[in-house]
Short mmCIF file of C-alpha atoms in Angstrom, two decimals:
data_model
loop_
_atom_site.label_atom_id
_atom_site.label_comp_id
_atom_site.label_asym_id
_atom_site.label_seq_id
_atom_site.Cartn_x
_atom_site.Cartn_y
_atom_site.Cartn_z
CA UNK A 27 -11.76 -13.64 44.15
CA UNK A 28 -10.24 -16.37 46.40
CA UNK A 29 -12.64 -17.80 49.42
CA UNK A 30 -11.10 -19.28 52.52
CA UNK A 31 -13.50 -22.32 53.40
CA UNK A 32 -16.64 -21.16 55.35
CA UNK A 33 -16.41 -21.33 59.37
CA UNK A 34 -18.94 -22.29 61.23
CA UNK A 35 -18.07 -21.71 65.20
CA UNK A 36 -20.51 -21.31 67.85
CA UNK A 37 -21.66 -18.15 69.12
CA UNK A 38 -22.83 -18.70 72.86
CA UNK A 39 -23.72 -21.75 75.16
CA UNK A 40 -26.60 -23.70 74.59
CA UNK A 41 -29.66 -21.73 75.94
CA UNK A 42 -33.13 -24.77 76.43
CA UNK A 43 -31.11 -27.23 74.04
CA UNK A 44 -30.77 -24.54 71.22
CA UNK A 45 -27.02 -24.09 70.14
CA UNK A 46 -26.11 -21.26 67.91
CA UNK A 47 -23.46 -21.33 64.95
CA UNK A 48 -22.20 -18.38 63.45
CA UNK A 49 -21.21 -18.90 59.58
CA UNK A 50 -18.38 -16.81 58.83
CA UNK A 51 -16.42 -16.33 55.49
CA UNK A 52 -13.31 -14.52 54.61
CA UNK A 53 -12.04 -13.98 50.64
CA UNK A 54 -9.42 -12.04 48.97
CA UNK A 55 -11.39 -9.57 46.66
CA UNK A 56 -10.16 -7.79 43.61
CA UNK A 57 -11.92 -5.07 41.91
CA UNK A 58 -15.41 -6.30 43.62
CA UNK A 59 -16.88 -3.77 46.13
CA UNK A 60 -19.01 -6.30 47.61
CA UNK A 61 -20.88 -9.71 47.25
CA UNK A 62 -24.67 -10.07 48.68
CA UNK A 63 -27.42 -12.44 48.30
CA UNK A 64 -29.58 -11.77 45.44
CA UNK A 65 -32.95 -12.23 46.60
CA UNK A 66 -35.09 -10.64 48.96
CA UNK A 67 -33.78 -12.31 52.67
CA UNK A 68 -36.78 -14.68 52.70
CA UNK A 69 -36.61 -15.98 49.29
CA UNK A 70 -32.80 -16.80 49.86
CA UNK A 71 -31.91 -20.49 50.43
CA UNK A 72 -28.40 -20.75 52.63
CA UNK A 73 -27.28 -24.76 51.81
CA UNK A 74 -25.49 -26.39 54.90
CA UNK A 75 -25.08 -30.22 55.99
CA UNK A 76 -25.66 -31.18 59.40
CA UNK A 77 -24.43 -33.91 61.60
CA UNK A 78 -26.15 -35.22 64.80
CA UNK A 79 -25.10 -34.71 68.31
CA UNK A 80 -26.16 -37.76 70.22
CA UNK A 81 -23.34 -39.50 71.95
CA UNK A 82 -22.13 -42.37 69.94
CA UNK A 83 -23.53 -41.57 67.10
CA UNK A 84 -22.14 -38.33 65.55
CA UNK A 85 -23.70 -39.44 62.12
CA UNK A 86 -22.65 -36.96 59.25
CA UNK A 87 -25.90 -36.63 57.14
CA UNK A 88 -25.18 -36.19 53.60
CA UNK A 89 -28.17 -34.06 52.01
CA UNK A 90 -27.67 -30.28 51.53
CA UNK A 91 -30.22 -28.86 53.71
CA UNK A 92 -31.52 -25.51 52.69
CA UNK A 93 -32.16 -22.76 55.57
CA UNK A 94 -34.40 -19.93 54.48
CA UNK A 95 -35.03 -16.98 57.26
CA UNK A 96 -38.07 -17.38 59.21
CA UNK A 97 -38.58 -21.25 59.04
CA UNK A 98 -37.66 -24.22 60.93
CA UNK A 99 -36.65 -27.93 59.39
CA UNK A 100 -37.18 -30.75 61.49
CA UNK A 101 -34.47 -33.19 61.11
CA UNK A 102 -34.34 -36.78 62.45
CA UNK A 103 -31.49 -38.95 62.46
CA UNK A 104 -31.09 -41.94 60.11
CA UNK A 105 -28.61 -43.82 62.66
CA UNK A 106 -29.97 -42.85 65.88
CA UNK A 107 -33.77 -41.94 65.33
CA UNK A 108 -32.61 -38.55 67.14
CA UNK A 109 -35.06 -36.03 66.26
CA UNK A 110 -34.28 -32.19 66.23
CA UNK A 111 -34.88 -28.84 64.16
CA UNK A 112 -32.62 -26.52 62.25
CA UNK A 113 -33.18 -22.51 61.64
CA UNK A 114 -31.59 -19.31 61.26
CA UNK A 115 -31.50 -16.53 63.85
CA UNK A 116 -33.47 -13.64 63.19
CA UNK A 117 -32.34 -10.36 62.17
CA UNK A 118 -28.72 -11.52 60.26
CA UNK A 119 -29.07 -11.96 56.90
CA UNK A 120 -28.39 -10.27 53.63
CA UNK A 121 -25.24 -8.12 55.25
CA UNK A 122 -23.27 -7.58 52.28
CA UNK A 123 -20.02 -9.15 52.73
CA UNK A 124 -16.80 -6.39 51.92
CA UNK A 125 -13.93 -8.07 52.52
CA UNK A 126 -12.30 -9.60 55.64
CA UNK A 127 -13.66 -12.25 57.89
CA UNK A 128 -17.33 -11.80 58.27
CA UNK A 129 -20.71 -13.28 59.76
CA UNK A 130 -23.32 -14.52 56.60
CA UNK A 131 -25.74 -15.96 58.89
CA UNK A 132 -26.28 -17.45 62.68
CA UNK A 133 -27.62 -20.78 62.15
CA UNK A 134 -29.60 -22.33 65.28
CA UNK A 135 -30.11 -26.24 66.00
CA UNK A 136 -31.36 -28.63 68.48
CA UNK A 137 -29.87 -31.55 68.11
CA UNK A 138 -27.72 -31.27 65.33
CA UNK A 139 -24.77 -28.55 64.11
CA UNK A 140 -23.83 -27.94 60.98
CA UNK A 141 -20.66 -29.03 59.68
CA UNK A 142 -20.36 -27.77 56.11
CA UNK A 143 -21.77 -24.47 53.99
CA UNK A 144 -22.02 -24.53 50.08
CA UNK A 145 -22.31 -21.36 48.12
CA UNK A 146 -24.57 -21.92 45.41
CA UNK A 147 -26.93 -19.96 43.07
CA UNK A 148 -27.95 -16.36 44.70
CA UNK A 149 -24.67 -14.28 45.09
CA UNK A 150 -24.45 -11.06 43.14
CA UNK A 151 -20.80 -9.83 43.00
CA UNK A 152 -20.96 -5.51 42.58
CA UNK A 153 -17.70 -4.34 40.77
CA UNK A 154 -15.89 -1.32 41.86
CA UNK A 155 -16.65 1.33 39.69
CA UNK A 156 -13.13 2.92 38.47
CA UNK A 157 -13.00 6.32 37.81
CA UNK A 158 -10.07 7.41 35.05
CA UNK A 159 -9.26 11.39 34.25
#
């Protein structure tokens, strides 16, 4: 299995100073069927770094933040005292990723946008079953 770097890229224009970020990821598989979380959606942890969005200060914060579904993180600067929150958009997680270029998770902030996604702990890779006569 060989993983492009994960893509974060906006999804629409910022609606009351909330911007969203789509995370997409695209991989060569061989003999997988498909790779999901392993945990129930609200248990999972999705790891991303943030930087701020103040002008002038752009500060890349280097902590791996994790998201879970259904929770907000208030983050505030260490440069600029800029205060904001981070979260992930309802109703997008746990889509089992098949191949191709796909969306993981829409990731909403206020004052910051992510810059960086880690896989960690939590994937469960499902094998094609091969069938011989």
């Amino acid at each position: 299995m060989t993983f492009s770097s994960p893509i974060l890229h906006p999804v629409t224009a910022k609606a009351m100073g909330v911007e969203r970020f789509s995370l997409k990821i695209s991989a060569q598989l061989r003999r997988v069927a498909r790779m999901e979380p392993d945990f129930e959606d609200t248990e999972f942890p999705y790891w991303l770094k943030f930087k701020c969005t103040a002008e002038g200060c752009r500060l890349e914060h280097s902590k791996w933040i994790p998201l879970f579904v259904g929770s907000k993180v208030a983050l505030q600067c260490n440069d600029c005292s800029r205060r904001g929150t981070l979260g992930l958009a309802s109703g997008c997680f746990g889509v089992p990723y098949v191949g191709g270029e796909s969306t993981l998770a829409v990731v909403e902030c206020c004052g910051f946008e992510p810059i960086a996604y880690q896989f960690d702990m939590g994937w469960k890779i499902v094998g094609m079953k091969l069938v011989c006569r």
